Amino acid sequence: EDQVTQSPEALRLQEGESSSLNCSYTVSGLRGLFWYRQDPGKGPEFLFTLYSAGEEKEKERLKATLTKKESFLHITAPKPEDSATYLCAVRYGGATNKLIFGTGTLLAVQP
Amino acid sequence: DTGVSQDPRHKITKRGQNVTFRCDPISEHNRLYWYRQTLGQGPEFLTYFQNEAQLEKSRLLSDRFSAERPKGSFSTLEIQRTEQGDSAMYLCASSPLNTVAEQYFGPGTRLTVT
């Protein structure tokens, strides 16, 4: 049962071409939605945490938003160095602290 | 470097051998997590510690897997009688005690079972 679904699986952009990545979730009692960036052969790098619908966070060319069913990671005017896999994860429920990850979106930005 | 560290970074072993991985969390973090990631997938939770207590284990963690955090600092993950299906990246993460705190990941240990 998929609780966190990311789309698209892969995205190829030209440098400067803005786009959005989607993360939809079906869990109840959301206690945090997390975005990570992962480069090949490395551990995930923390980007953002969102806690409630309507919340937005920004960092350089990235902006994350949250609704009651999904989150978007908007990439404005991407550069080749933004190429990576972007992972979405949720924490939900009462006692657990584990993160449930989606399968990620592989982003390639061509110069 | 004050981030999460893992050792070794790569391990190649033959089927049936035992392997042990080490994780050193960020020094002020009370919580430590182990995840496993296979190619094209997101990390999957294995277990987590709060200080030295192991508070949650996934059903993915078979009897061949054991994790410890004896003094509430570093942690070890041991896999006994390795199988080819154990080949994966083993990731460690840590977080402070705040219940909604983000987790910071180490570089991972890549295990290959031949």
PDB file of C-alpha atoms in Angstrom:
ATOM      1  CA  GLU A   1       0.000   0.000   0.000  1.00  0.00           C
ATOM      2  CA  ASP A   2       1.554   3.255  -1.172  1.00  0.00           C
ATOM      3  CA  GLN A   3       1.227   5.964   1.402  1.00  0.00           C
ATOM      4  CA  VAL A   4       3.554   8.448  -0.273  1.00  0.00           C
ATOM      5  CA  THR A   5       3.573   8.809  -4.053  1.00  0.00           C
ATOM      6  CA  GLN A   6       5.889  11.068  -5.996  1.00  0.00           C
ATOM      7  CA  SER A   7       5.493  12.213  -9.578  1.00  0.00           C
ATOM      8  CA  PRO A   8       6.907  12.342 -12.089  1.00  0.00           C
ATOM      9  CA  GLU A   9       9.440   9.531 -11.627  1.00  0.00           C
ATOM     10  CA  ALA A  10      11.898  11.452 -13.776  1.00  0.00           C
ATOM     11  CA  LEU A  11      12.007  14.985 -15.143  1.00  0.00           C
ATOM     12  CA  ARG A  12      14.369  16.542 -17.637  1.00  0.00           C
ATOM     13  CA  LEU A  13      14.505  20.349 -17.789  1.00  0.00           C
ATOM     14  CA  GLN A  14      16.506  22.884 -19.679  1.00  0.00           C
ATOM     15  CA  GLU A  15      18.468  25.333 -17.563  1.00  0.00           C
ATOM     16  CA  GLY A  16      16.093  28.152 -16.579  1.00  0.00           C
ATOM     17  CA  GLU A  17      12.933  26.115 -17.266  1.00  0.00           C
ATOM     18  CA  SER A  18      10.827  26.209 -14.081  1.00  0.00           C
ATOM     19  CA  SER A  19       8.704  23.247 -13.008  1.00  0.00           C
ATOM     20  CA  SER A  20       7.142  21.469 -10.020  1.00  0.00           C
ATOM     21  CA  LEU A  21       7.506  18.067  -8.396  1.00  0.00           C
ATOM     22  CA  ASN A  22       4.536  16.456  -6.665  1.00  0.00           C
ATOM     23  CA  CYS A  23       4.271  14.405  -3.479  1.00  0.00           C
ATOM     24  CA  SER A  24       0.841  13.044  -2.562  1.00  0.00           C
ATOM     25  CA  TYR A  25       0.145  11.246   0.700  1.00  0.00           C
ATOM     26  CA  THR A  26      -2.743   9.238   2.109  1.00  0.00           C
ATOM     27  CA  VAL A  27      -1.742   9.055   5.769  1.00  0.00           C
ATOM     28  CA  SER A  28      -3.870  10.502   8.559  1.00  0.00           C
ATOM     29  CA  GLY A  29      -2.538  12.492  11.456  1.00  0.00           C
ATOM     30  CA  LEU A  30       0.332  14.068   9.546  1.00  0.00           C
ATOM     31  CA  ARG A  31       3.065  15.270  11.899  1.00  0.00           C
ATOM     32  CA  GLY A  32       5.423  16.601   9.288  1.00  0.00           C
ATOM     33  CA  LEU A  33       6.249  16.371   5.593  1.00  0.00           C
ATOM     34  CA  PHE A  34       9.929  16.471   4.692  1.00  0.00           C
ATOM     35  CA  TRP A  35      11.780  17.139   1.445  1.00  0.00           C
ATOM     36  CA  TYR A  36      15.283  15.795   0.891  1.00  0.00           C
ATOM     37  CA  ARG A  37      17.768  16.000  -1.955  1.00  0.00           C
ATOM     38  CA  GLN A  38      19.917  12.965  -2.728  1.00  0.00           C
ATOM     39  CA  ASP A  39      22.947  12.922  -5.002  1.00  0.00           C
ATOM     40  CA  PRO A  40      24.141   9.591  -6.465  1.00  0.00           C
ATOM     41  CA  GLY A  41      25.936   7.430  -3.895  1.00  0.00           C
ATOM     42  CA  LYS A  42      25.243   9.831  -1.029  1.00  0.00           C
ATOM     43  CA  GLY A  43      22.825  10.088   1.862  1.00  0.00           C
ATOM     44  CA  PRO A  44      19.732  12.304   1.649  1.00  0.00           C
ATOM     45  CA  GLU A  45      20.303  15.982   2.420  1.00  0.00           C
ATOM     46  CA  PHE A  46      17.549  17.742   4.379  1.00  0.00           C
ATOM     47  CA  LEU A  47      15.805  20.617   2.579  1.00  0.00           C
ATOM     48  CA  PHE A  48      12.465  21.509   4.211  1.00  0.00           C
ATOM     49  CA  THR A  49       9.896  20.528   6.816  1.00  0.00           C
ATOM     50  CA  LEU A  50       6.217  21.449   6.424  1.00  0.00           C
ATOM     51  CA  TYR A  51       3.734  20.890   9.229  1.00  0.00           C
ATOM     52  CA  SER A  52       0.334  22.231   8.213  1.00  0.00           C
ATOM     53  CA  ALA A  53      -1.738  22.943   5.108  1.00  0.00           C
ATOM     54  CA  GLY A  54      -0.975  26.334   3.635  1.00  0.00           C
ATOM     55  CA  GLU A  55       2.585  26.406   4.884  1.00  0.00           C
ATOM     56  CA  GLU A  56       5.380  27.398   2.476  1.00  0.00           C
ATOM     57  CA  LYS A  57       9.167  27.281   2.793  1.00  0.00           C
ATOM     58  CA  GLU A  58      11.796  28.701   0.415  1.00  0.00           C
ATOM     59  CA  LYS A  59      15.492  28.158  -0.120  1.00  0.00           C
ATOM     60  CA  GLU A  60      17.314  29.652  -3.093  1.00  0.00           C
ATOM     61  CA  ARG A  61      15.546  28.341  -6.227  1.00  0.00           C
ATOM     62  CA  LEU A  62      13.348  25.893  -4.290  1.00  0.00           C
ATOM     63  CA  LYS A  63       9.936  26.492  -2.749  1.00  0.00           C
ATOM     64  CA  ALA A  64       7.907  23.835  -0.958  1.00  0.00           C
ATOM     65  CA  THR A  65       4.151  24.064  -0.349  1.00  0.00           C
ATOM     66  CA  LEU A  66       1.689  21.835   1.486  1.00  0.00           C
ATOM     67  CA  THR A  67      -2.028  21.082   1.171  1.00  0.00           C
ATOM     68  CA  LYS A  68      -4.114  18.500   3.016  1.00  0.00           C
ATOM     69  CA  LYS A  69      -3.359  15.863   0.387  1.00  0.00           C
ATOM     70  CA  GLU A  70      -0.113  16.805  -1.306  1.00  0.00           C
ATOM     71  CA  SER A  71       3.032  18.853  -1.377  1.00  0.00           C
ATOM     72  CA  PHE A  72       4.777  20.538  -4.258  1.00  0.00           C
ATOM     73  CA  LEU A  73       8.432  21.357  -4.692  1.00  0.00           C
ATOM     74  CA  HIS A  74       8.668  24.258  -7.115  1.00  0.00           C
ATOM     75  CA  ILE A  75      11.996  24.803  -8.851  1.00  0.00           C
ATOM     76  CA  THR A  76      12.450  28.253 -10.333  1.00  0.00           C
ATOM     77  CA  ALA A  77      15.045  28.822 -13.076  1.00  0.00           C
ATOM     78  CA  PRO A  78      16.949  25.610 -12.290  1.00  0.00           C
ATOM     79  CA  LYS A  79      20.659  25.213 -12.871  1.00  0.00           C
ATOM     80  CA  PRO A  80      22.573  22.012 -13.750  1.00  0.00           C
ATOM     81  CA  GLU A  81      23.729  21.754 -10.123  1.00  0.00           C
ATOM     82  CA  ASP A  82      20.091  21.225  -9.099  1.00  0.00           C
ATOM     83  CA  SER A  83      20.218  17.819 -10.803  1.00  0.00           C
ATOM     84  CA  ALA A  84      19.549  15.150  -8.152  1.00  0.00           C
ATOM     85  CA  THR A  85      16.829  12.863  -6.821  1.00  0.00           C
ATOM     86  CA  TYR A  86      14.299  14.696  -4.686  1.00  0.00           C
ATOM     87  CA  LEU A  87      12.680  12.607  -1.972  1.00  0.00           C
ATOM     88  CA  CYS A  88       9.524  13.328  -0.036  1.00  0.00           C
ATOM     89  CA  ALA A  89       8.837  11.720   3.364  1.00  0.00           C
ATOM     90  CA  VAL A  90       6.081  11.897   5.969  1.00  0.00           C
ATOM     91  CA  ARG A  91       5.853  11.291   9.675  1.00  0.00           C
ATOM     92  CA  TYR A  92       2.366  10.495  10.947  1.00  0.00           C
ATOM     93  CA  GLY A  93       0.451   8.892  13.760  1.00  0.00           C
ATOM     94  CA  GLY A  94       1.025   9.053  17.481  1.00  0.00           C
ATOM     95  CA  ALA A  95       4.023   7.191  18.782  1.00  0.00           C
ATOM     96  CA  THR A  96       6.210   6.521  15.786  1.00  0.00           C
ATOM     97  CA  ASN A  97       9.128   8.662  14.705  1.00  0.00           C
ATOM     98  CA  LYS A  98       9.941   6.799  11.506  1.00  0.00           C
ATOM     99  CA  LEU A  99       9.779   8.505   8.137  1.00  0.00           C
ATOM    100  CA  ILE A 100       7.871   6.966   5.229  1.00  0.00           C
ATOM    101  CA  PHE A 101       9.536   7.893   1.956  1.00  0.00           C
ATOM    102  CA  GLY A 102       8.295   8.088  -1.580  1.00  0.00           C
ATOM    103  CA  THR A 103      10.383   6.667  -4.406  1.00  0.00           C
ATOM    104  CA  GLY A 104      11.672  10.069  -5.452  1.00  0.00           C
ATOM    105  CA  THR A 105      11.811  12.197  -8.580  1.00  0.00           C
ATOM    106  CA  LEU A 106      15.042  12.093 -10.576  1.00  0.00           C
ATOM    107  CA  LEU A 107      15.653  15.600 -11.886  1.00  0.00           C
ATOM    108  CA  ALA A 108      18.115  16.311 -14.684  1.00  0.00           C
ATOM    109  CA  VAL A 109      18.795  19.928 -15.648  1.00  0.00           C
ATOM    110  CA  GLN A 110      20.597  20.350 -18.928  1.00  0.00           C
ATOM    111  CA  PRO A 111      22.709  23.438 -19.696  1.00  0.00           C
TER     112      PRO A 111
ATOM    113  CA  ASP B   1      32.900  17.717  10.341  1.00  0.00           C
ATOM    114  CA  THR B   2      29.953  17.621  12.778  1.00  0.00           C
ATOM    115  CA  GLY B   3      27.530  15.620  10.623  1.00  0.00           C
ATOM    116  CA  VAL B   4      26.500  11.970  10.857  1.00  0.00           C
ATOM    117  CA  SER B   5      29.340   9.613   9.965  1.00  0.00           C
ATOM    118  CA  GLN B   6      29.204   5.967   8.909  1.00  0.00           C
ATOM    119  CA  ASP B   7      31.863   3.330   8.588  1.00  0.00           C
ATOM    120  CA  PRO B   8      32.712   1.598   6.352  1.00  0.00           C
ATOM    121  CA  ARG B   9      31.468   3.426   3.271  1.00  0.00           C
ATOM    122  CA  HIS B  10      31.605   0.273   1.174  1.00  0.00           C
ATOM    123  CA  LYS B  11      31.544  -3.403   2.107  1.00  0.00           C
ATOM    124  CA  ILE B  12      31.747  -6.415  -0.173  1.00  0.00           C
ATOM    125  CA  THR B  13      31.099  -9.753   1.463  1.00  0.00           C
ATOM    126  CA  LYS B  14      30.327 -13.302   0.485  1.00  0.00           C
ATOM    127  CA  ARG B  15      26.952 -14.846   1.111  1.00  0.00           C
ATOM    128  CA  GLY B  16      26.751 -16.363   4.564  1.00  0.00           C
ATOM    129  CA  GLN B  17      29.280 -14.025   6.187  1.00  0.00           C
ATOM    130  CA  ASN B  18      28.452 -11.623   9.018  1.00  0.00           C
ATOM    131  CA  VAL B  19      28.940  -7.874   8.629  1.00  0.00           C
ATOM    132  CA  THR B  20      28.795  -4.966  11.082  1.00  0.00           C
ATOM    133  CA  PHE B  21      28.323  -1.285  10.318  1.00  0.00           C
ATOM    134  CA  ARG B  22      28.918   1.668  12.596  1.00  0.00           C
ATOM    135  CA  CYS B  23      27.119   5.007  12.824  1.00  0.00           C
ATOM    136  CA  ASP B  24      28.203   8.086  14.777  1.00  0.00           C
ATOM    137  CA  PRO B  25      25.333  10.577  15.082  1.00  0.00           C
ATOM    138  CA  ILE B  26      25.488  14.334  15.488  1.00  0.00           C
ATOM    139  CA  SER B  27      26.775  14.698  19.043  1.00  0.00           C
ATOM    140  CA  GLU B  28      23.796  16.429  20.670  1.00  0.00           C
ATOM    141  CA  HIS B  29      21.168  14.222  19.002  1.00  0.00           C
ATOM    142  CA  ASN B  30      19.339  11.744  21.237  1.00  0.00           C
ATOM    143  CA  ARG B  31      17.606   9.797  18.469  1.00  0.00           C
ATOM    144  CA  LEU B  32      19.312   7.542  15.956  1.00  0.00           C
ATOM    145  CA  TYR B  33      17.682   5.750  13.024  1.00  0.00           C
ATOM    146  CA  TRP B  34      18.663   3.031  10.563  1.00  0.00           C
ATOM    147  CA  TYR B  35      17.184   2.834   7.060  1.00  0.00           C
ATOM    148  CA  ARG B  36      17.854   0.633   4.048  1.00  0.00           C
ATOM    149  CA  GLN B  37      17.700   1.878   0.461  1.00  0.00           C
ATOM    150  CA  THR B  38      17.772  -0.157  -2.733  1.00  0.00           C
ATOM    151  CA  LEU B  39      18.270   1.213  -6.229  1.00  0.00           C
ATOM    152  CA  GLY B  40      15.384   3.356  -7.423  1.00  0.00           C
ATOM    153  CA  GLN B  41      13.584   3.266  -4.089  1.00  0.00           C
ATOM    154  CA  GLY B  42      13.281   5.623  -1.167  1.00  0.00           C
ATOM    155  CA  PRO B  43      14.838   4.712   2.176  1.00  0.00           C
ATOM    156  CA  GLU B  44      12.906   2.135   4.236  1.00  0.00           C
ATOM    157  CA  PHE B  45      12.843   2.364   8.005  1.00  0.00           C
ATOM    158  CA  LEU B  46      14.543  -0.428   9.936  1.00  0.00           C
ATOM    159  CA  THR B  47      14.801   0.673  13.571  1.00  0.00           C
ATOM    160  CA  TYR B  48      15.366   3.622  15.877  1.00  0.00           C
ATOM    161  CA  PHE B  49      16.891   4.396  19.257  1.00  0.00           C
ATOM    162  CA  GLN B  50      16.220   7.076  21.789  1.00  0.00           C
ATOM    163  CA  ASN B  51      19.430   7.286  23.774  1.00  0.00           C
ATOM    164  CA  GLU B  52      20.314   3.616  24.388  1.00  0.00           C
ATOM    165  CA  ALA B  53      16.747   2.281  24.160  1.00  0.00           C
ATOM    166  CA  GLN B  54      15.598   0.631  20.933  1.00  0.00           C
ATOM    167  CA  LEU B  55      12.029   1.923  20.690  1.00  0.00           C
ATOM    168  CA  GLU B  56      10.803   0.690  17.323  1.00  0.00           C
ATOM    169  CA  LYS B  57      11.700  -2.065  14.868  1.00  0.00           C
ATOM    170  CA  SER B  58      10.301  -2.653  11.402  1.00  0.00           C
ATOM    171  CA  ARG B  59       9.092  -6.071  10.360  1.00  0.00           C
ATOM    172  CA  LEU B  60      11.754  -5.713   7.650  1.00  0.00           C
ATOM    173  CA  LEU B  61      14.294  -6.305  10.404  1.00  0.00           C
ATOM    174  CA  SER B  62      14.527 -10.094  10.366  1.00  0.00           C
ATOM    175  CA  ASP B  63      16.163 -12.174  13.073  1.00  0.00           C
ATOM    176  CA  ARG B  64      19.443 -11.930  11.155  1.00  0.00           C
ATOM    177  CA  PHE B  65      19.595  -8.201  11.823  1.00  0.00           C
ATOM    178  CA  SER B  66      20.501  -6.713  15.175  1.00  0.00           C
ATOM    179  CA  ALA B  67      21.204  -3.142  16.181  1.00  0.00           C
ATOM    180  CA  GLU B  68      22.701  -1.717  19.344  1.00  0.00           C
ATOM    181  CA  ARG B  69      23.450   1.650  20.854  1.00  0.00           C
ATOM    182  CA  PRO B  70      25.083   0.643  24.117  1.00  0.00           C
ATOM    183  CA  LYS B  71      26.007   4.014  25.563  1.00  0.00           C
ATOM    184  CA  GLY B  72      23.520   6.186  23.757  1.00  0.00           C
ATOM    185  CA  SER B  73      26.195   7.507  21.417  1.00  0.00           C
ATOM    186  CA  PHE B  74      27.326   5.478  18.389  1.00  0.00           C
ATOM    187  CA  SER B  75      25.298   2.574  17.035  1.00  0.00           C
ATOM    188  CA  THR B  76      26.116  -0.671  15.261  1.00  0.00           C
ATOM    189  CA  LEU B  77      24.003  -2.667  12.822  1.00  0.00           C
ATOM    190  CA  GLU B  78      24.964  -6.309  12.376  1.00  0.00           C
ATOM    191  CA  ILE B  79      23.706  -8.630   9.663  1.00  0.00           C
ATOM    192  CA  GLN B  80      24.323 -12.319  10.235  1.00  0.00           C
ATOM    193  CA  ARG B  81      24.467 -14.946   7.489  1.00  0.00           C
ATOM    194  CA  THR B  82      24.183 -12.366   4.732  1.00  0.00           C
ATOM    195  CA  GLU B  83      22.045 -13.075   1.671  1.00  0.00           C
ATOM    196  CA  GLN B  84      22.194 -11.511  -1.784  1.00  0.00           C
ATOM    197  CA  GLY B  85      18.932  -9.728  -1.027  1.00  0.00           C
ATOM    198  CA  ASP B  86      20.699  -7.807   1.734  1.00  0.00           C
ATOM    199  CA  SER B  87      22.667  -5.863  -0.890  1.00  0.00           C
ATOM    200  CA  ALA B  88      21.622  -2.236  -0.413  1.00  0.00           C
ATOM    201  CA  MET B  89      22.696   1.125   0.962  1.00  0.00           C
ATOM    202  CA  TYR B  90      22.362   1.218   4.748  1.00  0.00           C
ATOM    203  CA  LEU B  91      21.672   4.733   5.964  1.00  0.00           C
ATOM    204  CA  CYS B  92      21.911   6.124   9.456  1.00  0.00           C
ATOM    205  CA  ALA B  93      20.187   9.316  10.566  1.00  0.00           C
ATOM    206  CA  SER B  94      19.929  11.271  13.792  1.00  0.00           C
ATOM    207  CA  SER B  95      17.648  13.915  15.246  1.00  0.00           C
ATOM    208  CA  PRO B  96      17.207  15.829  18.479  1.00  0.00           C
ATOM    209  CA  LEU B  97      14.504  14.902  20.977  1.00  0.00           C
ATOM    210  CA  ASN B  98      11.885  17.263  19.536  1.00  0.00           C
ATOM    211  CA  THR B  99       9.117  14.957  18.321  1.00  0.00           C
ATOM    212  CA  VAL B 100       8.771  16.620  14.940  1.00  0.00           C
ATOM    213  CA  ALA B 101      12.428  17.300  14.269  1.00  0.00           C
ATOM    214  CA  GLU B 102      13.920  16.563  10.880  1.00  0.00           C
ATOM    215  CA  GLN B 103      16.371  13.685  10.552  1.00  0.00           C
ATOM    216  CA  TYR B 104      19.900  14.242   9.277  1.00  0.00           C
ATOM    217  CA  PHE B 105      21.407  11.428   7.270  1.00  0.00           C
ATOM    218  CA  GLY B 106      24.927  10.110   7.012  1.00  0.00           C
ATOM    219  CA  PRO B 107      26.649   9.150   3.746  1.00  0.00           C
ATOM    220  CA  GLY B 108      25.563   5.510   4.017  1.00  0.00           C
ATOM    221  CA  THR B 109      27.301   2.139   3.818  1.00  0.00           C
ATOM    222  CA  ARG B 110      26.975   0.376   0.479  1.00  0.00           C
ATOM    223  CA  LEU B 111      26.779  -3.407   1.042  1.00  0.00           C
ATOM    224  CA  THR B 112      27.316  -5.839  -1.801  1.00  0.00           C
ATOM    225  CA  VAL B 113      26.761  -9.541  -1.096  1.00  0.00           C
ATOM    226  CA  THR B 114      28.293 -11.832  -3.709  1.00  0.00           C
TER     227      THR B 114
END
